[in-house]
Amino acid sequence: MRPPLETAALPADAIEVGRIADAWGIKGWFKVLPHSASPEALFSSKRWFLLPPDRPMKPKRPTEAAAAKSEAAAWTEPLLLRIKESKDHSDTIVATAHDIDDRNAAEALRGARIFVPRSSFPSAAEGEYYWVDLIGLQVVNREGVALGEVRDLMSTGPQTVLVIEAAPQAEGGKAVERMIPFVSAFVDGVDLPGRRITVDWQPDY
């Protein structure tokens, strides 16, 4: 079922920040599952762009394949969701939007992936960084030795860890993966304009 929303071009700086889990109540509210434990980007933007949920590549039964094809055909383009209010509620986030007036309309959003423009994110505090801004940065140590590129970040509870990937040293070899805690003891500085992170770390650690 296609949500009752207008189509809109996805912004060039759109970042996926969460997805819609299900309807909440009977007045059009819905539950949101953020990708981050600190979902400020969701709260700061009043214009969410939705894409349909990822479809399974190989449905188990022909009837499932037909249903998946029918749903995909009904909704493939980005949709604009104009948010009235979003807030924390117990252990989840709930929101309500224009044109989503009842539970049926909210249920049509189930599984939708939420994107917001990076330009709408609130400014990070001094010494804090959004994960999306760190991915792709080059990592070098104090001696100027290149250690690789930030491929991902991983939360281990008390701290965040940079997952760094370096090109294989020999043709046909495997890429080298390094994990460096993103803490001041190991990270000397982050240069976002220069797209570089300097660390106190050696290649053989």
XYZ file of N, CA and C in Angstrom:
615
model
N 0.842 -1.199 0.000
C 0.000 0.000 0.000
C 0.874 1.244 0.000
N 0.593 2.152 -0.918
C 1.372 3.383 -1.013
C 0.883 4.390 0.024
N 1.798 4.969 0.831
C 1.392 5.990 1.798
C 0.793 7.200 1.080
N -0.162 7.899 1.722
C -0.825 9.043 1.084
C 0.031 10.302 1.156
N 1.182 10.284 0.482
C 2.139 11.387 0.558
C 2.560 11.815 -0.836
N 3.028 13.045 -0.945
C 3.516 13.549 -2.221
C 4.938 13.064 -2.491
N 5.271 12.931 -3.755
C 6.638 12.562 -4.113
C 7.540 13.790 -4.006
N 8.842 13.534 -3.817
C 9.804 14.619 -3.703
C 11.185 14.088 -4.048
N 12.002 14.934 -4.618
C 13.364 14.535 -4.942
C 14.173 14.360 -3.662
N 14.943 13.300 -3.600
C 15.788 13.052 -2.442
C 16.935 14.065 -2.453
N 17.160 14.805 -1.354
C 18.258 15.784 -1.328
C 19.602 15.126 -1.613
N 20.498 15.878 -2.216
C 21.817 15.338 -2.559
C 22.603 14.925 -1.331
N 22.334 15.589 -0.191
C 23.069 15.273 1.042
C 22.241 14.427 2.006
N 21.265 13.686 1.468
C 20.384 12.881 2.323
C 21.152 11.767 3.026
N 20.856 11.596 4.310
C 21.474 10.563 5.135
C 20.368 9.700 5.730
N 20.527 8.382 5.660
C 19.542 7.494 6.275
C 19.739 7.503 7.789
N 18.678 7.844 8.534
C 18.799 7.994 9.989
C 17.909 7.046 10.779
N 17.061 6.281 10.115
C 16.189 5.367 10.846
C 15.149 4.762 9.930
N 14.182 4.084 10.556
C 13.072 3.541 9.789
C 11.812 3.553 10.648
N 10.678 3.457 9.995
C 9.402 3.469 10.703
C 9.027 2.037 11.043
N 8.757 1.793 12.319
C 8.497 0.424 12.786
C 7.040 0.022 12.607
N 6.119 0.886 13.063
C 4.709 0.492 13.036
C 3.851 1.681 13.453
N 2.548 1.508 13.308
C 1.610 2.510 13.798
C 1.614 2.516 15.315
N 1.236 3.667 15.894
C 1.176 3.798 17.351
C -0.119 4.532 17.693
N -1.059 3.815 18.280
C -2.353 4.411 18.582
C -3.248 4.459 17.356
N -4.311 5.244 17.446
C -5.306 5.275 16.376
C -5.392 6.629 15.666
N -4.557 7.583 16.054
C -4.673 8.945 15.509
C -3.557 9.290 14.521
N -2.901 8.280 13.958
C -1.898 8.552 12.937
C -0.469 8.623 13.431
N -0.246 8.425 14.715
C 1.123 8.413 15.234
C 1.800 7.108 14.815
N 3.128 7.124 14.777
C 3.876 5.930 14.402
C 5.183 5.866 15.182
N 5.680 4.639 15.342
C 6.937 4.408 16.052
C 8.109 4.483 15.081
N 9.226 5.004 15.579
C 10.427 5.165 14.771
C 11.598 4.451 15.442
N 12.374 3.720 14.649
C 13.589 3.080 15.136
C 14.790 3.835 14.568
N 15.453 4.672 15.378
C 16.599 5.436 14.869
C 17.823 4.555 14.710
N 18.709 4.934 13.793
C 19.960 4.206 13.616
C 20.991 4.606 14.670
N 20.776 5.743 15.307
C 21.735 6.233 16.294
C 21.108 6.271 17.677
N 21.950 6.073 18.702
C 21.464 6.172 20.076
C 21.169 7.621 20.447
N 21.672 8.563 19.655
C 21.415 9.988 19.880
C 20.724 10.544 18.636
N 19.401 10.435 18.562
C 18.682 10.751 17.322
C 18.343 12.225 17.131
N 19.297 13.122 17.426
C 19.018 14.545 17.291
C 18.629 14.931 15.866
N 19.206 14.248 14.883
C 18.905 14.579 13.488
C 17.429 14.361 13.170
N 16.834 13.326 13.770
C 15.405 13.089 13.570
C 14.578 14.226 14.156
N 14.957 14.676 15.338
C 14.192 15.714 16.012
C 14.377 17.095 15.367
N 15.528 17.325 14.760
C 15.825 18.669 14.250
C 15.177 18.946 12.900
N 14.825 17.896 12.165
C 14.265 18.084 10.830
C 12.757 17.865 10.829
N 12.035 18.737 10.157
C 10.585 18.599 10.014
C 10.200 18.054 8.644
N 11.197 17.733 7.841
C 10.955 17.163 6.509
C 11.745 15.865 6.412
N 11.039 14.758 6.503
C 11.651 13.450 6.354
C 11.346 12.932 4.952
N 12.341 12.328 4.336
C 12.168 11.730 3.017
C 12.168 10.211 3.188
N 11.172 9.571 2.629
C 10.988 8.135 2.824
C 11.292 7.365 1.544
N 11.958 6.246 1.720
C 12.122 5.281 0.641
C 11.530 3.960 1.122
N 11.041 3.141 0.208
C 10.434 1.869 0.636
C 11.458 0.969 1.295
N 10.991 0.054 2.129
C 11.921 -0.879 2.783
C 12.593 -1.776 1.757
N 13.765 -2.263 2.125
C 14.454 -3.211 1.245
C 13.608 -4.464 1.102
N 13.532 -4.959 -0.109
C 12.742 -6.160 -0.370
C 13.626 -7.401 -0.317
N 13.110 -8.544 0.141
C 13.907 -9.777 0.098
C 14.204 -10.156 -1.356
N 15.431 -10.612 -1.601
C 15.831 -10.953 -2.961
C 15.140 -12.221 -3.468
N 14.909 -13.199 -2.573
C 14.332 -14.474 -2.977
C 13.184 -14.856 -2.047
N 11.970 -14.364 -2.311
C 10.829 -14.773 -1.496
C 10.651 -16.282 -1.527
N 10.103 -16.839 -0.443
C 10.013 -18.291 -0.308
C 8.942 -18.912 -1.200
N 7.844 -18.186 -1.431
C 6.751 -18.771 -2.198
C 6.375 -17.835 -3.338
N 5.812 -18.373 -4.429
C 5.405 -17.529 -5.557
C 4.427 -16.440 -5.147
N 3.527 -16.727 -4.215
C 2.570 -15.718 -3.778
C 3.284 -14.556 -3.105
N 4.370 -14.861 -2.355
C 5.137 -13.797 -1.722
C 5.820 -12.949 -2.783
N 6.320 -13.603 -3.833
C 6.984 -12.872 -4.908
C 6.001 -11.909 -5.574
N 4.774 -12.385 -5.812
C 3.776 -11.543 -6.449
C 3.425 -10.360 -5.564
N 3.284 -10.611 -4.266
C 2.936 -9.535 -3.345
C 4.051 -8.506 -3.277
N 5.305 -8.981 -3.219
C 6.434 -8.060 -3.144
C 6.505 -7.205 -4.405
N 6.272 -7.823 -5.578
C 6.313 -7.079 -6.821
C 5.205 -6.043 -6.871
N 4.028 -6.404 -6.388
C 2.901 -5.486 -6.398
C 3.170 -4.289 -5.497
N 3.698 -4.546 -4.292
C 3.983 -3.456 -3.374
C 5.060 -2.543 -3.936
N 6.131 -3.137 -4.499
C 7.221 -2.337 -5.034
C 6.729 -1.448 -6.171
N 5.819 -2.002 -7.004
C 5.300 -1.225 -8.119
C 4.470 -0.053 -7.631
N 3.823 -0.229 -6.478
C 2.976 0.828 -5.958
C 3.782 1.966 -5.344
N 5.052 1.690 -4.969
C 5.834 2.728 -4.301
C 7.321 2.487 -4.531
N 7.897 3.300 -5.382
C 9.328 3.182 -5.655
C 10.053 4.513 -5.511
N 9.322 5.622 -5.625
C 9.942 6.943 -5.613
C 10.008 7.506 -4.189
N 10.908 8.464 -3.916
C 10.964 9.082 -2.590
C 9.665 9.844 -2.288
N 9.238 9.753 -1.041
C 8.049 10.466 -0.582
C 8.445 11.457 0.504
N 7.714 12.563 0.576
C 7.983 13.597 1.576
C 7.018 13.452 2.743
N 7.562 13.335 3.950
C 6.763 13.240 5.163
C 7.009 14.507 5.974
N 5.988 15.341 6.094
C 6.115 16.617 6.810
C 5.716 16.404 8.271
N 6.687 16.460 9.149
C 6.507 16.102 10.547
C 5.848 17.231 11.345
N 4.812 16.860 12.110
C 4.211 17.795 13.065
C 4.976 17.781 14.380
N 5.256 16.578 14.872
C 5.907 16.432 16.171
C 6.612 15.079 16.239
N 7.781 15.062 16.857
C 8.489 13.805 17.150
C 9.052 13.925 18.552
N 9.010 12.820 19.294
C 9.412 12.894 20.699
C 9.796 11.520 21.227
N 10.539 11.531 22.330
C 10.817 10.286 23.048
C 9.552 9.830 23.763
N 9.337 8.530 23.793
C 8.217 7.981 24.549
C 8.643 6.624 25.093
N 8.796 6.539 26.393
C 9.299 5.328 27.037
C 10.648 4.967 26.430
N 10.752 3.794 25.804
C 12.032 3.356 25.244
C 12.045 3.448 23.722
N 11.171 4.286 23.157
C 11.117 4.407 21.701
C 10.897 5.865 21.324
N 10.801 6.123 20.028
C 10.482 7.444 19.506
C 9.166 7.334 18.745
N 8.303 8.311 18.959
C 7.046 8.349 18.232
C 6.933 9.685 17.520
N 6.162 9.702 16.431
C 6.015 10.925 15.650
C 4.643 10.965 15.011
N 4.256 12.175 14.622
C 3.017 12.377 13.880
C 3.311 13.350 12.753
N 2.568 13.221 11.646
C 2.885 14.008 10.459
C 1.615 14.475 9.758
N 1.765 15.507 8.958
C 0.670 15.978 8.112
C 0.310 14.884 7.107
N -0.962 14.766 6.808
C -1.500 13.801 5.840
C -1.522 12.367 6.363
N -1.072 12.141 7.594
C -1.163 10.824 8.226
C -2.137 10.978 9.396
N -3.416 10.741 9.124
C -4.459 11.120 10.079
C -5.049 9.970 10.869
N -4.779 8.735 10.492
C -5.376 7.616 11.219
C -4.423 6.426 11.206
N -4.826 5.366 11.858
C -3.944 4.207 11.992
C -3.649 3.552 10.647
N -4.630 3.500 9.760
C -4.408 2.886 8.455
C -3.295 3.600 7.682
N -3.331 4.933 7.708
C -2.297 5.701 7.013
C -0.936 5.476 7.656
N -0.922 5.387 8.988
C 0.339 5.151 9.696
C 0.886 3.759 9.385
N 0.007 2.778 9.280
C 0.445 1.413 8.971
C 1.058 1.325 7.572
N 0.620 2.195 6.662
C 1.174 2.187 5.312
C 2.640 2.618 5.297
N 3.096 3.250 6.385
C 4.485 3.704 6.481
C 5.410 2.607 7.007
N 4.853 1.499 7.469
C 5.644 0.474 8.145
C 6.845 0.029 7.298
N 8.017 0.067 7.892
C 9.232 -0.371 7.224
C 9.932 0.695 6.401
N 9.287 1.850 6.207
C 9.887 2.898 5.375
C 11.213 3.375 5.969
N 12.191 3.599 5.100
C 13.493 4.104 5.517
C 13.460 5.625 5.525
N 13.968 6.219 6.602
C 13.897 7.661 6.810
C 15.227 8.315 6.454
N 15.160 9.338 5.620
C 16.333 10.118 5.254
C 16.090 11.589 5.593
N 17.120 12.273 6.051
C 17.040 13.721 6.255
C 18.303 14.344 5.668
N 18.241 15.617 5.275
C 19.441 16.264 4.735
C 20.512 16.415 5.816
N 21.755 16.166 5.459
C 22.857 16.378 6.404
C 22.882 17.825 6.865
N 22.479 18.764 6.015
C 22.487 20.184 6.357
C 21.494 20.541 7.461
N 20.542 19.639 7.739
C 19.553 19.912 8.784
C 19.991 19.392 10.152
N 21.119 18.667 10.207
C 21.594 18.158 11.492
C 21.948 19.337 12.411
N 21.661 19.248 13.705
C 22.113 20.293 14.625
C 23.639 20.275 14.719
N 24.219 21.423 15.036
C 25.679 21.502 15.148
C 26.165 20.599 16.274
N 27.236 19.881 16.010
C 27.830 19.017 17.038
C 28.598 19.876 18.045
N 28.643 19.415 19.270
C 29.380 20.125 20.307
C 30.882 20.032 20.041
N 31.641 20.896 20.687
C 33.088 20.886 20.537
C 33.651 19.506 20.873
N 34.446 18.973 19.978
C 35.052 17.662 20.209
C 34.140 16.493 19.903
N 32.924 16.761 19.397
C 32.007 15.693 19.031
C 31.811 15.692 17.517
N 31.530 14.496 16.988
C 31.406 14.356 15.537
C 30.283 13.378 15.211
N 29.610 13.651 14.112
C 28.637 12.687 13.622
C 29.382 11.555 12.914
N 28.915 10.349 13.138
C 29.546 9.190 12.519
C 29.633 9.350 11.005
N 28.576 9.853 10.397
C 28.545 9.957 8.944
C 29.660 10.851 8.428
N 30.117 11.806 9.238
C 31.188 12.708 8.813
C 32.564 12.056 8.908
N 32.678 10.997 9.703
C 33.971 10.342 9.886
C 34.220 9.239 8.858
N 33.152 8.655 8.361
C 33.302 7.572 7.381
C 33.921 8.113 6.095
N 34.955 7.439 5.632
C 35.651 7.865 4.421
C 36.890 8.697 4.680
N 37.107 9.134 5.930
C 38.300 9.914 6.231
C 39.541 9.037 6.240
N 40.674 9.613 5.822
C 41.945 8.910 5.844
C 42.549 8.998 7.243
N 43.150 7.916 7.700
C 43.753 7.868 9.031
C 45.270 7.727 8.885
N 45.993 8.627 9.534
C 47.455 8.577 9.531
C 47.937 8.666 10.974
N 49.139 8.137 11.225
C 49.671 8.244 12.581
C 50.582 9.465 12.701
N 51.168 9.662 13.858
C 51.986 10.847 14.113
C 53.193 10.939 13.189
N 53.640 9.780 12.714
C 54.790 9.750 11.813
C 54.391 9.947 10.352
N 53.099 10.126 10.115
C 52.626 10.333 8.749
C 52.377 9.061 7.974
N 52.411 7.913 8.660
C 52.159 6.638 7.990
C 50.651 6.453 7.791
N 50.248 6.180 6.553
C 48.830 5.975 6.259
C 48.378 4.618 6.790
N 47.300 4.636 7.581
C 46.786 3.397 8.185
C 45.530 2.886 7.494
N 44.942 3.712 6.646
C 43.748 3.267 5.938
C 42.636 4.304 5.989
N 41.451 3.861 5.627
C 40.270 4.722 5.541
C 39.195 4.226 6.494
N 38.498 5.155 7.127
C 37.419 4.774 8.034
C 36.277 4.177 7.211
N 36.028 2.898 7.435
C 34.965 2.202 6.706
C 33.670 2.156 7.502
N 33.800 2.141 8.840
C 32.612 2.027 9.686
C 32.997 2.470 11.093
N 32.000 2.616 11.940
C 32.218 2.864 13.355
C 31.400 1.868 14.144
N 31.889 1.528 15.310
C 31.231 0.504 16.113
C 31.167 0.979 17.555
N 29.993 0.890 18.141
C 29.826 1.251 19.540
C 30.036 0.020 20.402
N 30.938 0.138 21.373
C 31.201 -0.982 22.276
C 30.649 -0.716 23.665
N 29.781 0.266 23.775
C 29.215 0.636 25.079
C 29.889 1.879 25.611
N 31.016 1.721 26.313
C 31.663 2.892 26.890
C 32.372 3.771 25.868
N 32.693 3.229 24.685
C 33.423 4.025 23.705
C 33.068 3.612 22.287
N 33.456 4.474 21.338
C 33.262 4.192 19.923
C 34.591 3.761 19.328
N 34.533 2.827 18.390
C 35.740 2.298 17.762
C 35.687 2.599 16.266
N 36.797 3.126 15.748
C 36.937 3.333 14.312
C 37.302 2.000 13.655
N 36.562 1.617 12.631
C 36.895 0.426 11.852
C 37.567 0.921 10.580
N 38.859 0.629 10.450
C 39.685 1.186 9.379
C 40.106 0.074 8.432
N 40.028 0.372 7.148
C 40.418 -0.611 6.139
C 41.527 -0.044 5.270
N 42.616 -0.809 5.127
C 43.731 -0.420 4.272
C 43.818 -1.365 3.092
N 44.268 -0.841 1.964
C 44.401 -1.667 0.770
C 45.415 -2.773 1.011
N 45.242 -3.916 0.367
C 46.211 -5.006 0.534
C 47.594 -4.577 0.073
N 48.622 -5.073 0.749
C 49.990 -4.691 0.427
C 50.513 -5.393 -0.816
N 49.920 -6.499 -1.171
C 50.351 -7.228 -2.368
C 49.143 -7.518 -3.246
N 49.363 -7.609 -4.545
C 48.274 -7.896 -5.475
C 47.646 -9.246 -5.150
N 46.333 -9.257 -5.031
C 45.618 -10.480 -4.696
C 45.526 -10.735 -3.211
N 46.152 -9.882 -2.413
C 46.087 -10.049 -0.965
C 44.798 -9.519 -0.386
N 44.618 -9.725 0.904
C 43.418 -9.268 1.582
C 43.617 -7.861 2.156
N 42.536 -7.113 2.198
C 42.588 -5.789 2.814
C 42.898 -5.940 4.299
N 43.610 -4.961 4.837
C 43.973 -4.972 6.254
C 42.933 -4.180 7.038
N 42.399 -4.784 8.086
C 41.409 -4.103 8.926
C 42.029 -3.778 10.279
N 41.851 -2.542 10.716
C 42.331 -2.103 12.017
C 41.166 -1.513 12.792
N 41.209 -1.652 14.099
C 40.203 -1.061 14.964
C 40.897 -0.186 15.998
N 40.562 1.105 15.982
C 41.197 2.067 16.878
C 40.111 2.748 17.712
N 40.220 2.679 19.039
C 39.232 3.365 19.879
C 39.237 4.868 19.596
N 38.053 5.423 19.429
C 37.933 6.858 19.136
C 37.903 7.627 20.459
N 39.053 7.669 21.108
C 39.209 8.350 22.400
C 40.477 9.190 22.341
N 40.559 10.188 23.199
C 41.679 11.129 23.165
C 43.031 10.470 23.403
N 43.043 9.324 24.064
C 44.314 8.633 24.309
C 44.965 8.182 23.012
N 44.170 7.954 21.967
C 44.706 7.472 20.698
C 44.473 8.428 19.536
N 43.488 9.292 19.639
C 43.150 10.196 18.537
C 43.683 11.594 18.853
N 44.626 12.049 18.038
C 45.210 13.378 18.253
C 44.322 14.495 17.718
N 43.671 14.242 16.597
C 42.843 15.290 16.027
C 42.059 14.821 14.818
N 40.974 15.534 14.534
C 40.122 15.252 13.375
C 40.058 16.508 12.524
N 40.468 16.395 11.292
C 40.442 17.504 10.342
C 39.373 17.198 9.296
N 38.150 17.666 9.558
C 37.060 17.367 8.627
C 37.279 17.991 7.254
N 37.663 19.294 7.165
C 37.904 19.857 5.829
C 39.011 19.114 5.071
N 40.042 18.694 5.801
C 41.137 17.970 5.165
C 40.888 16.484 5.045
N 39.749 16.024 5.611
C 39.333 14.619 5.559
C 40.425 13.693 6.071
N 40.915 14.027 7.282
C 42.015 13.255 7.866
C 41.853 13.155 9.379
N 42.213 11.997 9.904
C 42.276 11.776 11.345
C 43.720 11.379 11.685
N 44.297 12.057 12.669
C 45.646 11.736 13.102
C 45.576 10.976 14.430
N 46.312 9.862 14.498
C 46.217 8.992 15.668
C 47.609 8.631 16.169
N 47.646 8.251 17.431
C 48.851 7.693 18.039
C 48.727 6.173 17.972
N 49.136 5.623 16.841
C 48.911 4.204 16.556
C 49.948 3.731 15.556
N 50.416 2.525 15.716
C 51.411 1.989 14.808
C 50.821 0.907 13.900
N 51.362 0.744 12.706
C 50.790 -0.233 11.758
C 50.784 -1.656 12.283
N 51.714 -1.988 13.182
C 51.798 -3.374 13.637
C 51.065 -3.624 14.950
N 50.251 -2.645 15.406
C 49.486 -2.844 16.639
C 48.391 -3.871 16.378
